[in-house]
Every structure is written in structure tokens, then in C-alpha cells.
Tab-separated table of C-alpha atoms and ligand atoms in Angstrom:
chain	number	residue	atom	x	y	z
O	164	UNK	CA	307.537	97.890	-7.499
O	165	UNK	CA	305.593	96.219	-4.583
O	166	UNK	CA	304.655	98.922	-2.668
O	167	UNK	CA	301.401	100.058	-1.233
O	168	UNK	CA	300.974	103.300	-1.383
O	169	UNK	CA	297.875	105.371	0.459
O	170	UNK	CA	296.907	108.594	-1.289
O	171	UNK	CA	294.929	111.223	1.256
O	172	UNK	CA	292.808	113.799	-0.716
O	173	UNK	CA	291.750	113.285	-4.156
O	174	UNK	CA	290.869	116.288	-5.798
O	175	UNK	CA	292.156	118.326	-8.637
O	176	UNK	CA	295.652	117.008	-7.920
O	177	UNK	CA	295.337	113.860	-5.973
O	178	UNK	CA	293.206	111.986	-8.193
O	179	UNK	CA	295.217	112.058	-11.402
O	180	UNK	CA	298.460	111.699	-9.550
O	181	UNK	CA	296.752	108.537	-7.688
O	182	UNK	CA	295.760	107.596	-11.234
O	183	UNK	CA	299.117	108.207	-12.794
O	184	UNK	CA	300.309	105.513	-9.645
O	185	UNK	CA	297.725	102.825	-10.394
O	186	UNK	CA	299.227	103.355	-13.879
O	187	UNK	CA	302.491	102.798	-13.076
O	188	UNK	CA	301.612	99.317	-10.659
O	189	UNK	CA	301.853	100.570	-7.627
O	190	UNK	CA	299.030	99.175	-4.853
O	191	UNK	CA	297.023	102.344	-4.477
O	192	UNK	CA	294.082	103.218	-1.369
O	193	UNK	CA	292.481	106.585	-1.595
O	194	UNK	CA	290.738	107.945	0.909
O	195	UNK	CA	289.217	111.687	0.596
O	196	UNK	CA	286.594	113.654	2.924
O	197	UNK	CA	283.702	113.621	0.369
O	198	UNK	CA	283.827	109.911	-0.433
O	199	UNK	CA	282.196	109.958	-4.611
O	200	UNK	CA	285.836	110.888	-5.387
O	201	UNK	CA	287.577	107.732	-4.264
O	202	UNK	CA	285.307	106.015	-5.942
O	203	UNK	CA	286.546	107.462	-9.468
O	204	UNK	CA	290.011	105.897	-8.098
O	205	UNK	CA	288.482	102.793	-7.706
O	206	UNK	CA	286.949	102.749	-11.347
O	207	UNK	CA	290.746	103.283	-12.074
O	208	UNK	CA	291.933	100.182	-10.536
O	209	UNK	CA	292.486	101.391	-7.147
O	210	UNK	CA	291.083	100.670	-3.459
O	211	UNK	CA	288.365	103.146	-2.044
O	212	UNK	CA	289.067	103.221	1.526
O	213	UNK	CA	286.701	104.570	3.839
O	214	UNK	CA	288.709	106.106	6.513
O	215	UNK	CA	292.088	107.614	6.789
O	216	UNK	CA	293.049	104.475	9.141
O	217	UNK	CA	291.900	102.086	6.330
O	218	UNK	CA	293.832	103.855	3.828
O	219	UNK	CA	297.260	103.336	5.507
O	220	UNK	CA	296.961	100.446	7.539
O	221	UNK	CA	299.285	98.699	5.000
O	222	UNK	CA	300.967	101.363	3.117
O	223	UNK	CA	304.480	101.595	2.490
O	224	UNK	CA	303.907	105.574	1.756
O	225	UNK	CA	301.487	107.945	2.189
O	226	UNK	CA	301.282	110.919	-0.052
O	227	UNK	CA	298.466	113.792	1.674
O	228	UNK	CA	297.415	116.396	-1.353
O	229	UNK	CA	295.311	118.512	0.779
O	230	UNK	CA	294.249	121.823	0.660
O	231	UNK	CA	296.237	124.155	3.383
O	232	UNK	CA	298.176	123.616	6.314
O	233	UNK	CA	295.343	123.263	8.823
O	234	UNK	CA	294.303	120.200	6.548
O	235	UNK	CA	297.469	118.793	6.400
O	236	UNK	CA	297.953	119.415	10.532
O	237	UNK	CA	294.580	117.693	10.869
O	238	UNK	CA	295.067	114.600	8.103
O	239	UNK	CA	298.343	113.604	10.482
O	240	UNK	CA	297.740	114.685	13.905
O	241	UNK	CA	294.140	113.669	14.186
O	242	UNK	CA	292.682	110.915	15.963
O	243	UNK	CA	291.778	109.383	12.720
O	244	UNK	CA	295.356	110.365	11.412
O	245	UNK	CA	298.361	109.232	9.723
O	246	UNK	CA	300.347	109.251	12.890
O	247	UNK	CA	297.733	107.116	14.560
O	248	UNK	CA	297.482	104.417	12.733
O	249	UNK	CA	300.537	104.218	10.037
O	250	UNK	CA	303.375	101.474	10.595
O	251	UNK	CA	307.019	102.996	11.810
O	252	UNK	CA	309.241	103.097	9.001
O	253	UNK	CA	306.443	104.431	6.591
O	254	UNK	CA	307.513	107.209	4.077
O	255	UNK	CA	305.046	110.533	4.454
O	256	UNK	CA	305.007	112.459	1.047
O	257	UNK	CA	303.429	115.715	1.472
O	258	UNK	CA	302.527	117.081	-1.906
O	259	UNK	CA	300.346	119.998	-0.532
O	260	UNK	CA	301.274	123.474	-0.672
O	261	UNK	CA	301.301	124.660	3.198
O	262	UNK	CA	304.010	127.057	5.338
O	263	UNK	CA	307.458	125.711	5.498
O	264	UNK	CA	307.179	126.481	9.198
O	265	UNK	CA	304.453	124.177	9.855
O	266	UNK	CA	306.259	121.313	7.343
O	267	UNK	CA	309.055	121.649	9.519
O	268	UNK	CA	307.395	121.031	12.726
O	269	UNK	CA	305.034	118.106	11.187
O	270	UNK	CA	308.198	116.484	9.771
O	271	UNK	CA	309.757	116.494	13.236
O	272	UNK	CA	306.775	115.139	14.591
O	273	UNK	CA	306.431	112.688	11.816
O	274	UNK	CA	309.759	111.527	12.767
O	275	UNK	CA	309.290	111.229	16.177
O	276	UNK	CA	306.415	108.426	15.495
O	277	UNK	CA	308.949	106.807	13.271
O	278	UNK	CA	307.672	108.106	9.765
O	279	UNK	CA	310.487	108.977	7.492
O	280	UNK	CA	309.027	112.661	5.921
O	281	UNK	CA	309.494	114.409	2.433
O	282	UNK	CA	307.573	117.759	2.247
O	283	UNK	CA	306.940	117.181	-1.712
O	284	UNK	CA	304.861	119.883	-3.321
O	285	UNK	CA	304.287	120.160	-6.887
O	286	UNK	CA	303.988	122.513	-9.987
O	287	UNK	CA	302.644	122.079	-12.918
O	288	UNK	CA	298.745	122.000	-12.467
O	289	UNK	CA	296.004	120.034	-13.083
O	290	UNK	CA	297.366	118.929	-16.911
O	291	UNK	CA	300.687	118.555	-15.451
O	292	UNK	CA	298.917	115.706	-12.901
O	293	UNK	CA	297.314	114.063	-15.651
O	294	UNK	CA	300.218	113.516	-17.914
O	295	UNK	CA	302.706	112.675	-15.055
O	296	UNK	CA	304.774	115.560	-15.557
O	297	UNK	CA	304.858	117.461	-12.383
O	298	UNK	CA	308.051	119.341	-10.769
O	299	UNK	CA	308.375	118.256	-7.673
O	300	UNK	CA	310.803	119.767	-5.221
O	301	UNK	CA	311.563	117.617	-2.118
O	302	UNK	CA	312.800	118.649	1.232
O	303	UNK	CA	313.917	115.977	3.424
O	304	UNK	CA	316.722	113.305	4.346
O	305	UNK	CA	318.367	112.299	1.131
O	306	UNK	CA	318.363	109.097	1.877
O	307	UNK	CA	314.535	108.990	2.245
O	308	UNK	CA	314.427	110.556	-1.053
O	309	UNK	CA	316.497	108.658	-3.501
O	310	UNK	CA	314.052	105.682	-1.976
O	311	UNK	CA	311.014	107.143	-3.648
O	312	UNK	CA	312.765	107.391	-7.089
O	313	UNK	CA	310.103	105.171	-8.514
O	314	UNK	CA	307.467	106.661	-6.830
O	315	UNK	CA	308.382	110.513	-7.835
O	316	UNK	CA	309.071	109.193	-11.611
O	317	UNK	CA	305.064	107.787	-11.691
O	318	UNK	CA	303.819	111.230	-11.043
O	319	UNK	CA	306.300	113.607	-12.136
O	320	UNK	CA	309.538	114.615	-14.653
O	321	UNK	CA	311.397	117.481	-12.873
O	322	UNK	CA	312.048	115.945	-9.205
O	323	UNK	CA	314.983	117.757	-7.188
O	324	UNK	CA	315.825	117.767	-3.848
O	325	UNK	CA	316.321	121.233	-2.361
O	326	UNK	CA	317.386	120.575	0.997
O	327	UNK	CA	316.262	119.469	4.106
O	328	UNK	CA	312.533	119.616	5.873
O	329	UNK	CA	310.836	122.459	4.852
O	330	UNK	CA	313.150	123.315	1.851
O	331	UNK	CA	310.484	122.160	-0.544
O	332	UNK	CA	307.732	124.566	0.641
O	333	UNK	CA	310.198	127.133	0.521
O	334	UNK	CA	310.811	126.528	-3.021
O	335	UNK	CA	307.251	126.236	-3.528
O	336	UNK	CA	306.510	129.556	-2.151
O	337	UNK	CA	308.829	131.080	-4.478
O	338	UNK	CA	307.299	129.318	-7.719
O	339	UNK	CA	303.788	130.859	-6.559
O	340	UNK	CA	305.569	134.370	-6.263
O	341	UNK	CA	306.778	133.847	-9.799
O	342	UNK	CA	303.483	132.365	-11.076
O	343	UNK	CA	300.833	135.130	-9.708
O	344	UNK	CA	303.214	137.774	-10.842
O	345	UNK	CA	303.330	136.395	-14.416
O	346	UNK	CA	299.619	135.892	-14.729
O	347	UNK	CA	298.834	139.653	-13.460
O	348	UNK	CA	301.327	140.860	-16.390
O	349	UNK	CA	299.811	138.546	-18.833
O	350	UNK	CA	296.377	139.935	-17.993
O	351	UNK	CA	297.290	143.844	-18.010
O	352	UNK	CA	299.087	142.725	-21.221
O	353	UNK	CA	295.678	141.168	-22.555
O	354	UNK	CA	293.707	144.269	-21.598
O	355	UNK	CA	296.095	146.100	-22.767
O	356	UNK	CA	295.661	144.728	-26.302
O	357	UNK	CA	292.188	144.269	-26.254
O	358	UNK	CA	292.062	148.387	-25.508
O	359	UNK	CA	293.363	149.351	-28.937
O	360	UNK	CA	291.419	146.406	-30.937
O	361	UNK	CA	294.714	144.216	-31.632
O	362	UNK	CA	294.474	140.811	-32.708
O	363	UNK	CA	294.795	139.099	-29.627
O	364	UNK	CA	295.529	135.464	-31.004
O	365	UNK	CA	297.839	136.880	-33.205
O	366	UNK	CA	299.590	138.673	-30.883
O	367	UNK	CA	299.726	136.061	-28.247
O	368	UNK	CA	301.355	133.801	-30.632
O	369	UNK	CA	304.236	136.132	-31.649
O	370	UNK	CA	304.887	137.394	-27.472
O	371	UNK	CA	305.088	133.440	-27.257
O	372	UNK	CA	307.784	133.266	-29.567
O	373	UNK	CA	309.849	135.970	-28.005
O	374	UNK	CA	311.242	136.898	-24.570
O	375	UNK	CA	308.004	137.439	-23.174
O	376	UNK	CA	307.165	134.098	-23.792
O	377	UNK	CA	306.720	131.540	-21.054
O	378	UNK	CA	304.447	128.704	-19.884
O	379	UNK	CA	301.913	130.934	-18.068
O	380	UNK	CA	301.285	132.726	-21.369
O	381	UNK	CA	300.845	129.285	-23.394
O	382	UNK	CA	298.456	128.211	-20.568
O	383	UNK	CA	296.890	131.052	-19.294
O	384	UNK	CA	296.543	133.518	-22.050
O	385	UNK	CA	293.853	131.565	-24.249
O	386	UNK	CA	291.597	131.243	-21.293
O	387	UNK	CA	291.368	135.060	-20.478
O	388	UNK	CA	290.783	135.649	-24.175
O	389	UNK	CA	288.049	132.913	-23.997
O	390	UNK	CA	287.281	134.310	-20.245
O	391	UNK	CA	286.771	130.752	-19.436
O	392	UNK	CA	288.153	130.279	-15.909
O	393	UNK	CA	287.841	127.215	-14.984
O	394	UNK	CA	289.956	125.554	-12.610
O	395	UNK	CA	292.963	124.437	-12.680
O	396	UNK	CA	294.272	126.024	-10.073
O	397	UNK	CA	291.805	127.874	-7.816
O	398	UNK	CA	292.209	131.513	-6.892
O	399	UNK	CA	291.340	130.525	-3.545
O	400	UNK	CA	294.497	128.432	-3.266
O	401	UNK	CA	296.985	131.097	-4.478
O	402	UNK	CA	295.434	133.268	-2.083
O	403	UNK	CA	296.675	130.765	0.743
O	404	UNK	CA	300.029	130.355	-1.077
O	405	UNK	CA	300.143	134.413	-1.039
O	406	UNK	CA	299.636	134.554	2.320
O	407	UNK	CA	302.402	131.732	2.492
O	408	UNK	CA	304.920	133.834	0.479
O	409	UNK	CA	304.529	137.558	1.915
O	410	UNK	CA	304.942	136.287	5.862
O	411	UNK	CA	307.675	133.743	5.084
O	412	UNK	CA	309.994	136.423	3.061
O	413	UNK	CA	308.659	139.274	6.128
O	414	UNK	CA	310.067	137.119	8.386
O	415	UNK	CA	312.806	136.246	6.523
O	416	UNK	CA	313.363	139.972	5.775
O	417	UNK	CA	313.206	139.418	2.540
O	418	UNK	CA	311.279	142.982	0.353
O	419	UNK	CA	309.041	141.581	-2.352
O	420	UNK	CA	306.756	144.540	-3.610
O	421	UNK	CA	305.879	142.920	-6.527
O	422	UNK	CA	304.772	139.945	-4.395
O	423	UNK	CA	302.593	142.445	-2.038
O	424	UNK	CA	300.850	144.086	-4.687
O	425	UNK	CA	299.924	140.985	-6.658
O	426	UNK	CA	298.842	139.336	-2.937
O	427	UNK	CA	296.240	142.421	-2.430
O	428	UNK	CA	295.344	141.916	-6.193
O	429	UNK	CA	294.095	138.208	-5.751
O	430	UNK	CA	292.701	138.854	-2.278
O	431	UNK	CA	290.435	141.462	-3.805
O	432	UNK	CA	289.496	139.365	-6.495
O	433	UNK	CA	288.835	136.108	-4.284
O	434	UNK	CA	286.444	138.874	-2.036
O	435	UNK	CA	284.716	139.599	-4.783
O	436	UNK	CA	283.513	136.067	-4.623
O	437	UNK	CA	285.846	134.448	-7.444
O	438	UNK	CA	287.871	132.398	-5.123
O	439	UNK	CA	286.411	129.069	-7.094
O	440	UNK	CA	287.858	130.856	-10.906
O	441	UNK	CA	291.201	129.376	-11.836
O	442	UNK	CA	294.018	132.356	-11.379
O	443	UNK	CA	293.950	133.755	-14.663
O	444	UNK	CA	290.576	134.872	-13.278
O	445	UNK	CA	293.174	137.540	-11.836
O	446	UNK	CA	292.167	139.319	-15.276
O	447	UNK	CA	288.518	139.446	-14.022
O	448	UNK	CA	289.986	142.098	-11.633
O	449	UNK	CA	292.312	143.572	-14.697
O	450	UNK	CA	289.183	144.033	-16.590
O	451	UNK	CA	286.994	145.307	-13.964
O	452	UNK	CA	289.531	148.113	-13.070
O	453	UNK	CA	289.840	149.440	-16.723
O	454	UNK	CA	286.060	149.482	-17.297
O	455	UNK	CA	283.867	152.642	-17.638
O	456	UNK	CA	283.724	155.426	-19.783
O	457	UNK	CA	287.469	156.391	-19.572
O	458	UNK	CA	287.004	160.253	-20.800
O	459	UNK	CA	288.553	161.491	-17.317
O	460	UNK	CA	292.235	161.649	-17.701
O	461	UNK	CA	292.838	159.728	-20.363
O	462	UNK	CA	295.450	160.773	-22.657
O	463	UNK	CA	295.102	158.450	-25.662
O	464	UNK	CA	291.644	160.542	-27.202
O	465	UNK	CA	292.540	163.943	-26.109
O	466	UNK	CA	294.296	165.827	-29.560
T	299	LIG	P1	291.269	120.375	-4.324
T	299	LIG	O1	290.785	120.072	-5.693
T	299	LIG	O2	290.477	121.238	-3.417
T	299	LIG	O3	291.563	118.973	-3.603
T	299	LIG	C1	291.805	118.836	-2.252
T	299	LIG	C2	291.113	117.574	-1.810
T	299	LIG	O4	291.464	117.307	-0.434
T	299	LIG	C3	289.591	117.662	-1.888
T	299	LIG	O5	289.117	116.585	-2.660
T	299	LIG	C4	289.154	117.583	-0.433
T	299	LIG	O6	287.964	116.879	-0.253
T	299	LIG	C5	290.303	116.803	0.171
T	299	LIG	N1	290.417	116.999	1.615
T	299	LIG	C6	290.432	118.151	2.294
T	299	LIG	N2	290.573	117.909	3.613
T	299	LIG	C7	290.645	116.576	3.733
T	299	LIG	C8	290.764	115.716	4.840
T	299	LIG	N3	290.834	116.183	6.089
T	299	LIG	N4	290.795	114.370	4.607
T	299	LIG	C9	290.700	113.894	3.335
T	299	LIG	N5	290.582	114.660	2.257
T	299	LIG	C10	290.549	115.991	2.461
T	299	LIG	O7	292.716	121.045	-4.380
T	299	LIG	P2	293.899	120.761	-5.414
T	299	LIG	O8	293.800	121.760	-6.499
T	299	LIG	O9	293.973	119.298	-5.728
T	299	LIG	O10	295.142	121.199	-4.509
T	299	LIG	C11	295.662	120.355	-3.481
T	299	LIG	C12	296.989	120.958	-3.015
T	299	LIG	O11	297.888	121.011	-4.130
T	299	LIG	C13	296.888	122.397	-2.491
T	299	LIG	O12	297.782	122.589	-1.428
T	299	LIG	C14	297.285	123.227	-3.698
T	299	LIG	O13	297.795	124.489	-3.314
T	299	LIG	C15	298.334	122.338	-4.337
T	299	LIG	N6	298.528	122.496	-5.798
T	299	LIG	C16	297.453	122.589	-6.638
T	299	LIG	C17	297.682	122.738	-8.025
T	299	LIG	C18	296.547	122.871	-9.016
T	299	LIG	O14	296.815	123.264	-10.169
T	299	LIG	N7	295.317	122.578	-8.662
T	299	LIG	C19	298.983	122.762	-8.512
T	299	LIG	C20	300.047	122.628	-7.632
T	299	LIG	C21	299.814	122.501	-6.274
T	299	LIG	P3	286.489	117.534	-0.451
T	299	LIG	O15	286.003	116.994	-1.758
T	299	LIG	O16	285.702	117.051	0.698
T	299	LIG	O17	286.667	119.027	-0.453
């Protein structure tokens, strides 16, 4: 339990999972771009550092929770970056969400400098960081992962490893298929029931209890009844993750309608401006497309 561990980007994710580390007696330096956040990791026992050098100069791993791939390309490649300035033999957790192409090619290049790389992302959002409960799906050597048991356990509950570099953003993309496709039912379902006056709590409560029940609907479904979208998870980000899902299974060949539509849904919605609403602002779109006066065609007021 002596290891140092350096923790790049401390936002909605990073910060509580850095927390959760601190928690669990692990060494911990966070570093982030606008600088008032590692100081909130500081206030929780751990070291502000000012620079991405200072923050694993003596780190035994470095976990990046960054926004895209770009960030993550730029956080290790950079003059500034991990590869720069982190000792050989250093473990590289990426828990971002970027292209499984591109964590291929930075694990290679990772190991070519002598870092030993897990592409790491995580489900489970913000709440899930907080309480140390994450799923975590790991692509990488084996080896390299059954060495970060301790390190996985602070910050999460369902850990796997799915295969080799890469595997985990695969698996990633595929939970952020199933995700955005459940929240854009969940919202036609609340619209849906709002149209003919149902009691919405009520009815929430007994869908929960049956076959249409499921985590997005305990989650999700009391914020688009509240419409209090907050992030969470920002629209913006499933957006990328979209993106990351439609060309990976294109190039895959791989048909995923479902997937397409959704992907058009929340890149309408995020050009409307509401990139910064958590996804069940998908039901701000929902909403939008059932408003008006409704007289024209429909079928439920005609005798
Ligand atoms: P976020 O709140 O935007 O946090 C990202 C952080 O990275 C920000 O604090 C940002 O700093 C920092 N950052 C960006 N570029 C940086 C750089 N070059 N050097 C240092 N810090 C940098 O995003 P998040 O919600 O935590 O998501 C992070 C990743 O986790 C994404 O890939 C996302 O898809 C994935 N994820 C998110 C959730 C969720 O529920 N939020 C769940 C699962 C997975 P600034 O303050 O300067 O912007």
C-alpha cells in the first residue's frame, strides 16, 4: 500500500476517484489544467502539483481522466507529458473514454518508453466515483493488471479484464451504445406518460419493478420528471463517445441503427446548445419534438 500514485484531470470523475485513493492510503498528486480543482484534492489530503512533470516525477502509476482522445494524446505525448518525465516501469491507467484505435497506438507507445499501459475506462457516473463503485473494464497485459488489484478495488467494485490494449474502450463503447439508447426510451416513455396525464412517480416506480426496469430508469427518470439536468454525465461527452461507437462498429462492419439514430438525436440536442445538460437532457429534445398544438394528424382526439 506504498504507492504513489499521480492522478491527471480532476473533474467530475477524477476528483472523487482521487478522493476515493487518498481514502484508501495511497500517496496521491493531482494535477489538472484549471488549477482551483487540485486544490479541493489537497483539502482532501492529497498533493496539488503544479505541472504534469511534478505530478509524476515519483509516481508508481498514473491514472489520466481526461476528456477525449486529443486530451489524452496531448496529457502523454506532450512536452510537458507523461512520457517525458515518468520513470520506466511506471503503470499508465487510462480511465478516459477515447477510440480504441488511438488507446492502442498510445499503449504501444507507452510501452515503448517503458510504461506498462491499462486502457481503464469506467461506468457508473459521477455517484458511482464518489462511493467507489465504478465498473471498470481493463484492456492490457494481465500481468500489469492483477498488479493494480489494490488500486482498481479503491475506486471501483466491478473490475474485469476484457482483453488486451484497446479491449477496454471497446467495451466502453458498447456500454455508451447501451446507455444513450436506454435514456432516449426512458424519455419517449416519460413524454409519453406525461401526454395522457399519468402519474408519473407512480408509474416510474411500478416500470422499475418490472422488465423495463434498469439503472438508467432509477437514475435518470426522476431528473426528467424534475427537468433538472445537471451533470453527471455531460451530453457533450456522449456525443464524443457516439462518435466513438458509430465509426468503430462502421469499420468494424458492424449495423447499429439504433445506435445511428440515437447519435443524430444527441448531436441535435448538444447543437441546440445543451452540450453542458447531463444526458437525460436527451428528453429536452423528446419534449421539444412533441410540442405544439398537435390537431394535425393526430389520431388520439379525432372520434
Ligand atoms: P470533466 O468533468 O470535464 O473533467 C475532465 C477534467 O480534465 C477537467 O477538470 C479538465 O480541466 C481536465 N483536463 C482536460 N485536459 C487536461 C489536460 N491537458 N491536463 C490536465 N487536465 C486536463 O469530465 P468527466 O465527466 O470527469 O469525464 C472524464 C472522462 O471520463 C471522459 O472521457 C468521460 O467520457 C469519462 N466518463 C465520465 C463519466 C461521468 O459520469 N461524468 C462516467 C464515465 C466515464 P478543466 O477544468 O481545465 O476543464
Amino acid at each position: 500500500m506504498s504507492k504513489n500514485i499521480a492522478v491527471i484531470g480532476l473533474g467530475i470523475m477524477g476528483l472523487p476517484m482521487a478522493k476515493n485513493l487518498v481514502g484508501a492510503g495511497f500517496a496521491v498528486s493531482g494535477y489538472n489544467r484549471s488549477p482551483e480543482k487540485a486544490k479541493a484534492l489537497a483539502a482532501a489530503g492529497g498533493t496539488a502539483a503544479g505541472s504534469i512533470a511534478e505530478a509524476v516525477a515519483e509516481a508508481d502509476v498514473i491514472i489520466t481522466m481526461v476528456p477525449d482522445s486529443p486530451d489524452v494524446e496531448a496529457v502523454l505525448t506532450g512536452d510537458d507529458g507523461i512520457l517525458a518525465n515518468a520513470r520506466a516501469g511506471t503503470t499508465w491507467i487510462d480511465a478516459s473514454t477515447i477510440r480504441p484505435d488511438t488507446a492502442i497506438e498510445l499503449a504501444r507507445q507507452a510501452r515503448e518508453a517503458g510504461l506498462k499501459p491499462l486502457d481503464a475506462p469506467v461506468s457508473g457516473g459521477e455517484q458511482g466515483a464518489i462511493d467507489g463503485v465504478l465498473s471498470i473494464m481493463v484492456g492490457g497485459e494481465q500481468a500489469d493488471f492483477d498488479a493494480m488489484a489494490e488500486v482498481f478495488d479503491a475506486v471501483g467494485k466491478t473490475i474485469v479484464r476484457v482483453g488486451p490494449s484497446g479491449s477496454g474502450q471497446t467495451v466502453k463503447a458498447a456500454n455508451q451504445l447501451i446507455v444513450a439508447v436506454n435514456i432516449q426510451a426512458l424519455a419517449e416513455a416519460v413524454a409519453f406518460l406525461e401526454a395522457y396525464g399519468v402519474d408519473t412517480t407512480a408509474a416510474l416506480q411500478v416500470l422499475g419493478g418490472g422488465l423495463a426496469g434498469s439503472k438508467v430508469l432509477d437514475q435518470k427518470g426522476q431528473k426528467m420528471l424534475d427537468r433538472s439536468f445537471e451533470p453527471g454525465f455531460r451530453l457533450q461527452l456522449h456525443h464524443k463517445d457516439m462518435g466513438i461507437v458509430t465509426s468503430a462498429a462502421r469499420e468494424a462492419g458492424v449495423a447499429t441503427p439504433l445506435a445511428a439514430s440515437v447519435a443524430q438525436l444527441v448531436a441535435a440536442t448538444v447543437q441546440q446548445g445543451n452540450g453542458h445538460l447531463d444526458h437525460s437532457g436527451l428528453f429536452t429534445l423528446v419534449e421539444q419534438l412533441s410540442s405544439g398544438s398537435g390537431d394535425s394528424g393526430s389520431t388520439r382526439n379525432v372520434a
